mmCIF file of C-alpha atoms in Angstrom:
data_model
loop_
_atom_site.group_PDB
_atom_site.id
_atom_site.type_symbol
_atom_site.label_atom_id
_atom_site.label_comp_id
_atom_site.label_asym_id
_atom_site.label_seq_id
_atom_site.Cartn_x
_atom_site.Cartn_y
_atom_site.Cartn_z
ATOM 1 C CA MET A 29 32.108 10.283 -9.283
ATOM 2 C CA HIS A 30 32.854 11.926 -12.746
ATOM 3 C CA LEU A 31 33.863 15.228 -10.983
ATOM 4 C CA GLY A 32 36.150 13.399 -8.567
ATOM 5 C CA HIS A 33 37.730 15.552 -6.000
ATOM 6 C CA HIS A 34 35.708 18.476 -7.016
ATOM 7 C CA SER A 35 32.514 16.678 -6.427
ATOM 8 C CA PHE A 36 30.633 18.075 -3.085
ATOM 9 C CA TYR A 37 29.889 14.252 -2.462
ATOM 10 C CA TYR A 38 33.375 13.111 -3.059
ATOM 11 C CA ARG A 39 34.422 12.407 0.511
ATOM 12 C CA TYR A 40 31.139 10.561 0.931
ATOM 13 C CA LEU A 41 31.320 8.452 -2.136
ATOM 14 C CA SER A 42 34.900 7.615 -1.593
ATOM 15 C CA THR A 43 34.165 6.078 1.709
ATOM 16 C CA LEU A 44 31.433 3.850 0.347
ATOM 17 C CA PRO A 45 32.319 -0.006 -0.206
ATOM 18 C CA ALA A 46 31.679 -1.624 -3.370
ATOM 19 C CA PRO A 47 28.060 -2.882 -3.398
ATOM 20 C CA GLU A 48 27.730 -6.536 -2.506
ATOM 21 C CA SER A 49 24.500 -8.281 -3.414
ATOM 22 C CA ILE A 50 23.395 -11.529 -5.220
ATOM 23 C CA GLN A 51 23.531 -9.581 -8.490
ATOM 24 C CA ASN A 52 27.354 -9.584 -8.296
ATOM 25 C CA LEU A 53 27.642 -13.232 -7.946
ATOM 26 C CA THR A 54 28.858 -15.572 -10.739
ATOM 27 C CA ILE A 55 26.719 -18.179 -12.240
ATOM 28 C CA ASP A 56 28.479 -20.765 -10.268
ATOM 29 C CA GLU A 57 28.038 -18.916 -6.923
ATOM 30 C CA LEU A 58 24.174 -18.270 -7.739
ATOM 31 C CA ALA A 59 23.834 -22.042 -8.347
ATOM 32 C CA SER A 60 25.403 -22.933 -5.109
ATOM 33 C CA LEU A 61 22.267 -21.260 -3.308
ATOM 34 C CA GLN A 62 20.037 -23.947 -4.897
ATOM 35 C CA ASP A 63 17.423 -21.553 -5.695
ATOM 36 C CA PRO A 64 16.269 -21.166 -9.379
ATOM 37 C CA SER A 65 14.207 -17.996 -8.636
ATOM 38 C CA LEU A 66 17.321 -16.287 -7.403
ATOM 39 C CA VAL A 67 19.163 -17.020 -10.454
ATOM 40 C CA LYS A 68 16.349 -15.835 -12.598
ATOM 41 C CA ILE A 69 15.710 -12.742 -10.602
ATOM 42 C CA ALA A 70 19.603 -11.752 -10.701
ATOM 43 C CA GLY A 71 19.684 -12.311 -14.490
ATOM 44 C CA GLN A 72 16.554 -10.096 -14.892
ATOM 45 C CA ARG A 73 18.144 -7.197 -12.578
ATOM 46 C CA ASN A 74 21.585 -7.336 -14.335
ATOM 47 C CA ALA A 75 19.732 -7.245 -17.617
ATOM 48 C CA GLU A 76 17.856 -4.307 -16.692
ATOM 49 C CA ILE A 77 21.283 -2.426 -15.604
ATOM 50 C CA VAL A 78 22.837 -3.083 -19.001
ATOM 51 C CA THR A 79 19.579 -1.944 -20.684
ATOM 52 C CA TRP A 80 19.607 1.408 -19.006
ATOM 53 C CA TYR A 81 23.362 2.029 -19.528
ATOM 54 C CA GLU A 82 23.098 1.487 -23.005
ATOM 55 C CA ARG A 83 20.032 3.667 -23.258
ATOM 56 C CA LEU A 84 21.830 6.565 -21.415
ATOM 57 C CA THR A 85 25.174 6.174 -23.091
ATOM 58 C CA ASP A 86 23.621 6.276 -26.463
ATOM 59 C CA ARG A 87 22.724 9.612 -26.164
ATOM 60 C CA LEU A 88 25.504 10.849 -23.736
ATOM 61 C CA PHE A 89 28.213 9.547 -25.862
ATOM 62 C CA ARG A 90 26.764 11.138 -29.137
ATOM 63 C CA LEU A 91 25.677 14.545 -27.940
ATOM 64 C CA TYR A 92 28.516 15.123 -25.093
ATOM 65 C CA ARG A 93 31.447 13.666 -26.435
ATOM 66 C CA GLU A 94 34.039 15.954 -24.558
ATOM 67 C CA LEU A 95 32.603 14.611 -21.184
ATOM 68 C CA PHE A 96 31.380 11.357 -21.657
ATOM 69 C CA ASN A 97 32.873 8.307 -23.130
ATOM 70 C CA ALA A 98 33.479 4.685 -22.270
ATOM 71 C CA THR A 99 36.334 5.490 -20.337
ATOM 72 C CA SER A 100 35.088 8.365 -18.080
ATOM 73 C CA PHE A 101 31.687 6.789 -17.818
ATOM 74 C CA SER A 102 32.124 3.182 -17.821
ATOM 75 C CA PHE A 103 29.649 0.313 -17.248
ATOM 76 C CA GLU A 104 31.225 -0.396 -13.884
ATOM 77 C CA THR A 105 30.883 3.294 -12.998
ATOM 78 C CA PHE A 106 27.203 3.163 -13.786
ATOM 79 C CA ARG A 107 26.562 -0.165 -12.064
ATOM 80 C CA PHE A 108 28.063 1.225 -8.763
ATOM 81 C CA ALA A 109 25.998 4.349 -8.972
ATOM 82 C CA TRP A 110 22.917 2.138 -9.693
ATOM 83 C CA GLN A 111 23.617 -0.224 -6.801
ATOM 84 C CA THR A 112 24.707 2.400 -4.246
ATOM 85 C CA ILE A 113 21.383 4.582 -5.058
ATOM 86 C CA GLN A 114 19.345 1.329 -4.782
ATOM 87 C CA ALA A 115 20.766 0.243 -1.439
ATOM 88 C CA ARG A 116 21.201 3.508 0.318
ATOM 89 C CA THR A 117 18.509 6.103 -0.868
ATOM 90 C CA PHE A 118 16.040 7.061 1.729
ATOM 91 C CA GLY A 119 12.345 8.342 1.083
ATOM 92 C CA ARG A 120 11.087 6.548 -1.883
ATOM 93 C CA ARG A 121 7.711 7.005 -0.911
ATOM 94 C CA LEU A 122 8.325 10.961 -1.237
ATOM 95 C CA PRO A 123 8.604 13.045 -4.495
ATOM 96 C CA TRP A 124 12.358 13.054 -4.105
ATOM 97 C CA THR A 125 14.758 10.546 -2.519
ATOM 98 C CA ALA A 126 17.711 11.364 -0.665
ATOM 99 C CA LEU A 127 21.306 10.072 0.142
ATOM 100 C CA VAL A 128 21.746 10.547 3.835
ATOM 101 C CA PRO A 129 25.226 9.693 5.122
ATOM 102 C CA LEU A 130 24.573 10.009 8.801
ATOM 103 C CA ALA A 131 21.557 7.525 8.326
ATOM 104 C CA ASP A 132 23.871 5.036 6.928
ATOM 105 C CA MET A 133 25.344 4.519 10.245
ATOM 106 C CA LEU A 134 22.127 3.785 11.858
ATOM 107 C CA ASN A 135 21.143 0.138 12.876
ATOM 108 C CA ARG A 136 18.289 -1.403 11.229
ATOM 109 C CA ALA A 137 15.102 -3.143 12.234
ATOM 110 C CA ASN A 138 11.694 -3.881 10.671
ATOM 111 C CA HIS A 139 9.828 -0.946 12.203
ATOM 112 C CA ALA A 140 7.758 1.465 10.285
ATOM 113 C CA ASN A 141 9.380 4.978 9.636
ATOM 114 C CA PHE A 142 7.670 8.098 8.407
ATOM 115 C CA TYR A 143 9.640 10.408 5.919
ATOM 116 C CA ALA A 144 9.180 14.097 5.435
ATOM 117 C CA TYR A 145 10.751 16.518 3.198
ATOM 118 C CA TRP A 146 10.441 20.424 3.160
ATOM 119 C CA ASN A 147 12.632 23.533 3.333
ATOM 120 C CA LYS A 148 15.363 21.393 1.961
ATOM 121 C CA THR A 149 15.502 19.348 5.094
ATOM 122 C CA PHE A 150 14.679 15.528 5.425
ATOM 123 C CA GLU A 151 13.225 14.248 8.462
ATOM 124 C CA ARG A 152 12.459 10.584 9.735
ATOM 125 C CA HIS A 153 10.315 9.866 12.518
ATOM 126 C CA SER A 154 9.647 6.198 13.735
ATOM 127 C CA SER A 155 6.233 4.807 14.645
ATOM 128 C CA ILE A 156 7.704 3.408 17.936
ATOM 129 C CA GLY A 157 9.759 4.719 20.777
ATOM 130 C CA TYR A 158 13.509 3.858 21.023
ATOM 131 C CA LYS A 159 16.147 3.502 23.758
ATOM 132 C CA ARG A 160 19.863 4.044 23.527
ATOM 133 C CA GLY A 161 21.145 1.194 21.496
ATOM 134 C CA ASP A 162 17.899 0.035 19.997
ATOM 135 C CA GLN A 163 17.437 -0.483 16.293
ATOM 136 C CA PHE A 164 15.994 2.373 14.386
ATOM 137 C CA ASN A 165 16.545 2.270 10.466
ATOM 138 C CA SER A 166 13.975 0.287 8.723
ATOM 139 C CA TYR A 167 14.249 -1.429 5.363
ATOM 140 C CA ASP A 168 10.658 -1.686 4.905
ATOM 141 C CA ARG A 169 8.544 -4.923 4.583
ATOM 142 C CA HIS A 170 10.765 -6.981 2.172
ATOM 143 C CA PRO A 171 11.455 -10.780 2.148
ATOM 144 C CA HIS A 172 15.219 -12.011 2.229
ATOM 145 C CA TYR A 173 15.548 -12.300 -1.525
ATOM 146 C CA GLN A 174 14.653 -8.559 -1.836
ATOM 147 C CA LEU A 175 16.958 -7.592 1.006
ATOM 148 C CA LEU A 176 19.730 -9.705 -0.527
ATOM 149 C CA PHE A 177 19.322 -8.006 -4.001
ATOM 150 C CA ASP A 178 18.776 -4.446 -2.992
ATOM 151 C CA PHE A 179 20.816 -4.158 0.317
ATOM 152 C CA GLY A 180 23.336 -6.982 0.224
ATOM 153 C CA PHE A 181 22.189 -8.631 3.519
ATOM 154 C CA ALA A 182 19.298 -10.673 5.249
ATOM 155 C CA LEU A 183 18.025 -10.389 8.606
ATOM 156 C CA ARG A 184 18.150 -13.164 11.190
ATOM 157 C CA GLU A 185 14.745 -12.774 12.059
ATOM 158 C CA ASN A 186 12.169 -11.509 9.284
ATOM 159 C CA GLU A 187 8.506 -11.658 9.681
ATOM 160 C CA TRP A 188 8.284 -10.799 5.961
ATOM 161 C CA ASP A 189 10.033 -13.646 4.518
ATOM 162 C CA TYR A 190 8.468 -16.466 2.772
ATOM 163 C CA LEU A 191 9.044 -19.424 0.740
ATOM 164 C CA ASP A 192 7.715 -19.977 -2.848
ATOM 165 C CA MET A 193 5.816 -23.392 -3.598
ATOM 166 C CA ASP A 194 4.453 -24.608 -6.997
ATOM 167 C CA LEU A 195 1.179 -26.476 -6.619
ATOM 168 C CA HIS A 196 0.981 -29.057 -9.312
ATOM 169 C CA LEU A 197 -2.646 -29.610 -9.932
ATOM 170 C CA ASP A 198 -4.420 -32.030 -12.361
ATOM 171 C CA GLU A 199 -5.429 -29.761 -15.316
ATOM 172 C CA SER A 200 -8.101 -32.481 -16.318
ATOM 173 C CA SER A 201 -10.049 -32.176 -13.066
ATOM 174 C CA ASP A 202 -13.465 -30.160 -13.584
ATOM 175 C CA GLU A 203 -12.504 -28.369 -10.306
ATOM 176 C CA ILE A 204 -9.861 -26.416 -12.025
ATOM 177 C CA GLU A 205 -10.540 -23.721 -14.692
ATOM 178 C CA PRO A 206 -7.921 -24.754 -17.430
ATOM 179 C CA SER A 207 -7.022 -21.009 -18.408
ATOM 180 C CA LYS A 208 -5.923 -20.217 -14.867
ATOM 181 C CA ALA A 209 -4.309 -23.633 -14.082
ATOM 182 C CA GLY A 210 -0.772 -22.481 -14.201
ATOM 183 C CA PRO A 211 1.490 -21.706 -11.178
ATOM 184 C CA ARG A 212 2.097 -18.170 -12.465
ATOM 185 C CA GLY A 213 -1.466 -17.841 -14.359
ATOM 186 C CA GLY A 214 -3.475 -18.537 -11.233
ATOM 187 C CA ALA A 215 -4.190 -16.688 -8.106
ATOM 188 C CA LEU A 216 -1.927 -16.219 -5.293
ATOM 189 C CA TYR A 217 -2.686 -16.946 -1.736
ATOM 190 C CA ASN A 218 -0.175 -16.095 0.823
ATOM 191 C CA TYR A 219 0.483 -17.473 4.253
ATOM 192 C CA CYS A 220 1.814 -14.100 5.656
ATOM 193 C CA SER A 221 3.300 -15.250 8.979
ATOM 194 C CA GLY A 222 6.445 -15.763 7.040
ATOM 195 C CA LEU A 223 6.231 -19.375 6.429
ATOM 196 C CA VAL A 224 4.628 -20.115 3.153
ATOM 197 C CA THR A 225 3.680 -18.221 -0.124
ATOM 198 C CA ALA A 226 2.224 -20.647 -2.699
ATOM 199 C CA HIS A 227 1.041 -20.208 -6.108
ATOM 200 C CA ALA A 228 -2.278 -21.936 -7.017
ATOM 201 C CA ALA A 229 -4.777 -22.141 -9.654
ATOM 202 C CA CYS A 230 -8.380 -20.759 -9.303
ATOM 203 C CA LEU A 231 -10.597 -23.380 -8.143
ATOM 204 C CA MET A 232 -14.145 -23.493 -9.690
ATOM 205 C CA LYS A 233 -15.726 -25.253 -6.739
ATOM 206 C CA PRO A 234 -14.622 -26.514 -3.270
ATOM 207 C CA ALA A 235 -12.517 -29.526 -3.454
ATOM 208 C CA SER A 236 -11.991 -29.855 0.205
ATOM 209 C CA THR A 237 -12.308 -27.728 3.495
ATOM 210 C CA ASP A 238 -8.587 -27.687 3.854
ATOM 211 C CA LEU A 239 -8.013 -25.207 0.883
ATOM 212 C CA VAL A 240 -10.601 -23.394 -1.094
ATOM 213 C CA MET A 241 -10.343 -20.564 -3.619
ATOM 214 C CA LYS A 242 -13.216 -18.886 -5.684
ATOM 215 C CA SER A 243 -12.711 -17.076 -8.762
ATOM 216 C CA ASN A 244 -15.012 -14.274 -7.905
ATOM 217 C CA GLN A 245 -13.795 -13.631 -4.320
ATOM 218 C CA ALA A 246 -10.813 -14.158 -2.068
ATOM 219 C CA THR A 247 -12.014 -16.871 0.268
ATOM 220 C CA CYS A 248 -9.828 -19.465 2.087
ATOM 221 C CA TRP A 249 -10.359 -22.163 4.618
ATOM 222 C CA ALA A 250 -7.160 -22.674 6.517
ATOM 223 C CA SER A 251 -7.869 -25.363 8.945
ATOM 224 C CA TRP A 252 -4.424 -26.842 8.101
ATOM 225 C CA THR A 253 -2.565 -23.968 9.454
ATOM 226 C CA GLY A 254 -3.581 -24.774 13.039
ATOM 227 C CA ALA A 255 -6.539 -22.484 13.654
ATOM 228 C CA SER A 256 -9.107 -23.779 16.097
ATOM 229 C CA GLU A 257 -11.761 -23.522 13.178
ATOM 230 C CA PRO A 258 -11.604 -22.559 9.492
ATOM 231 C CA ASP A 259 -10.598 -18.903 8.890
ATOM 232 C CA ARG A 260 -11.934 -16.688 6.287
ATOM 233 C CA LEU A 261 -10.269 -13.620 4.940
ATOM 234 C CA ARG A 262 -10.776 -11.207 2.252
ATOM 235 C CA GLY A 263 -8.087 -9.027 0.509
ATOM 236 C CA ALA A 264 -4.629 -9.439 -0.510
ATOM 237 C CA LEU A 265 -1.354 -9.257 0.941
ATOM 238 C CA SER A 266 -2.166 -6.162 2.956
ATOM 239 C CA SER A 267 -4.746 -8.445 4.992
ATOM 240 C CA ARG A 268 -1.619 -9.666 7.108
ATOM 241 C CA ALA A 269 -2.444 -12.171 9.909
ATOM 242 C CA ARG A 270 -0.894 -15.082 11.656
ATOM 243 C CA GLY A 271 -2.216 -18.572 11.569
ATOM 244 C CA VAL A 272 -4.524 -18.022 8.597
ATOM 245 C CA ILE A 273 -3.880 -17.648 4.779
ATOM 246 C CA SER A 274 -4.380 -14.215 3.251
ATOM 247 C CA CYS A 275 -5.881 -14.610 -0.287
ATOM 248 C CA THR A 276 -5.593 -12.318 -3.561
ATOM 249 C CA TYR A 277 -8.322 -12.139 -5.925
ATOM 250 C CA CYS A 278 -8.224 -14.455 -8.836
ATOM 251 C CA PRO A 279 -7.091 -12.681 -11.959
#
């Protein structure tokens, strides 16, 4: 962007639309979504961009005054570059990421992809077969809020989406370890079929057979989810299953 027409990427960059995500909404627009967590995350991400811009420009403007200043490298330019890379790079699990203009035109779906990079080539392989017109491009296992923040859209059907629920428990109960009774201070148990993620305190002993968590292991009875009998899972979010609860270990 700084080089303008002289940049190898000029034609590509000049065709890109301005990034649109929740981060770019005003405070009033964010409030209309009626989700305090989105407002909080938006503030954190915007603050992160400001922090990085200030850290970079503190050195650039001082060491390379003839090239960089508030006009040639404005915050708006940096923000555009930050959000474009965030939304359009491929291969984040590789040592290097890449902007792939052709891949921007591919349709998207929640199927796994394999990325490979060698000999200055970038290859993508899907874990499933495709027919003409099928979805190909995957945005990984992200809930709606992350898709909205990173890419500016949400899927109509998203098996990785969830809702946050704070469980308010009686801290005076001898069944709750006080030091871990807060919604964020306790363990997380996750209903991974796309319905509910709740933040719960670690329970010192079983309160009922509907929901039990032990501080030394991840154990859940999820009879209320519709399973024919209580199901027990060990592990964290990676132990994805339908109709049961997957538990993380208590911290």
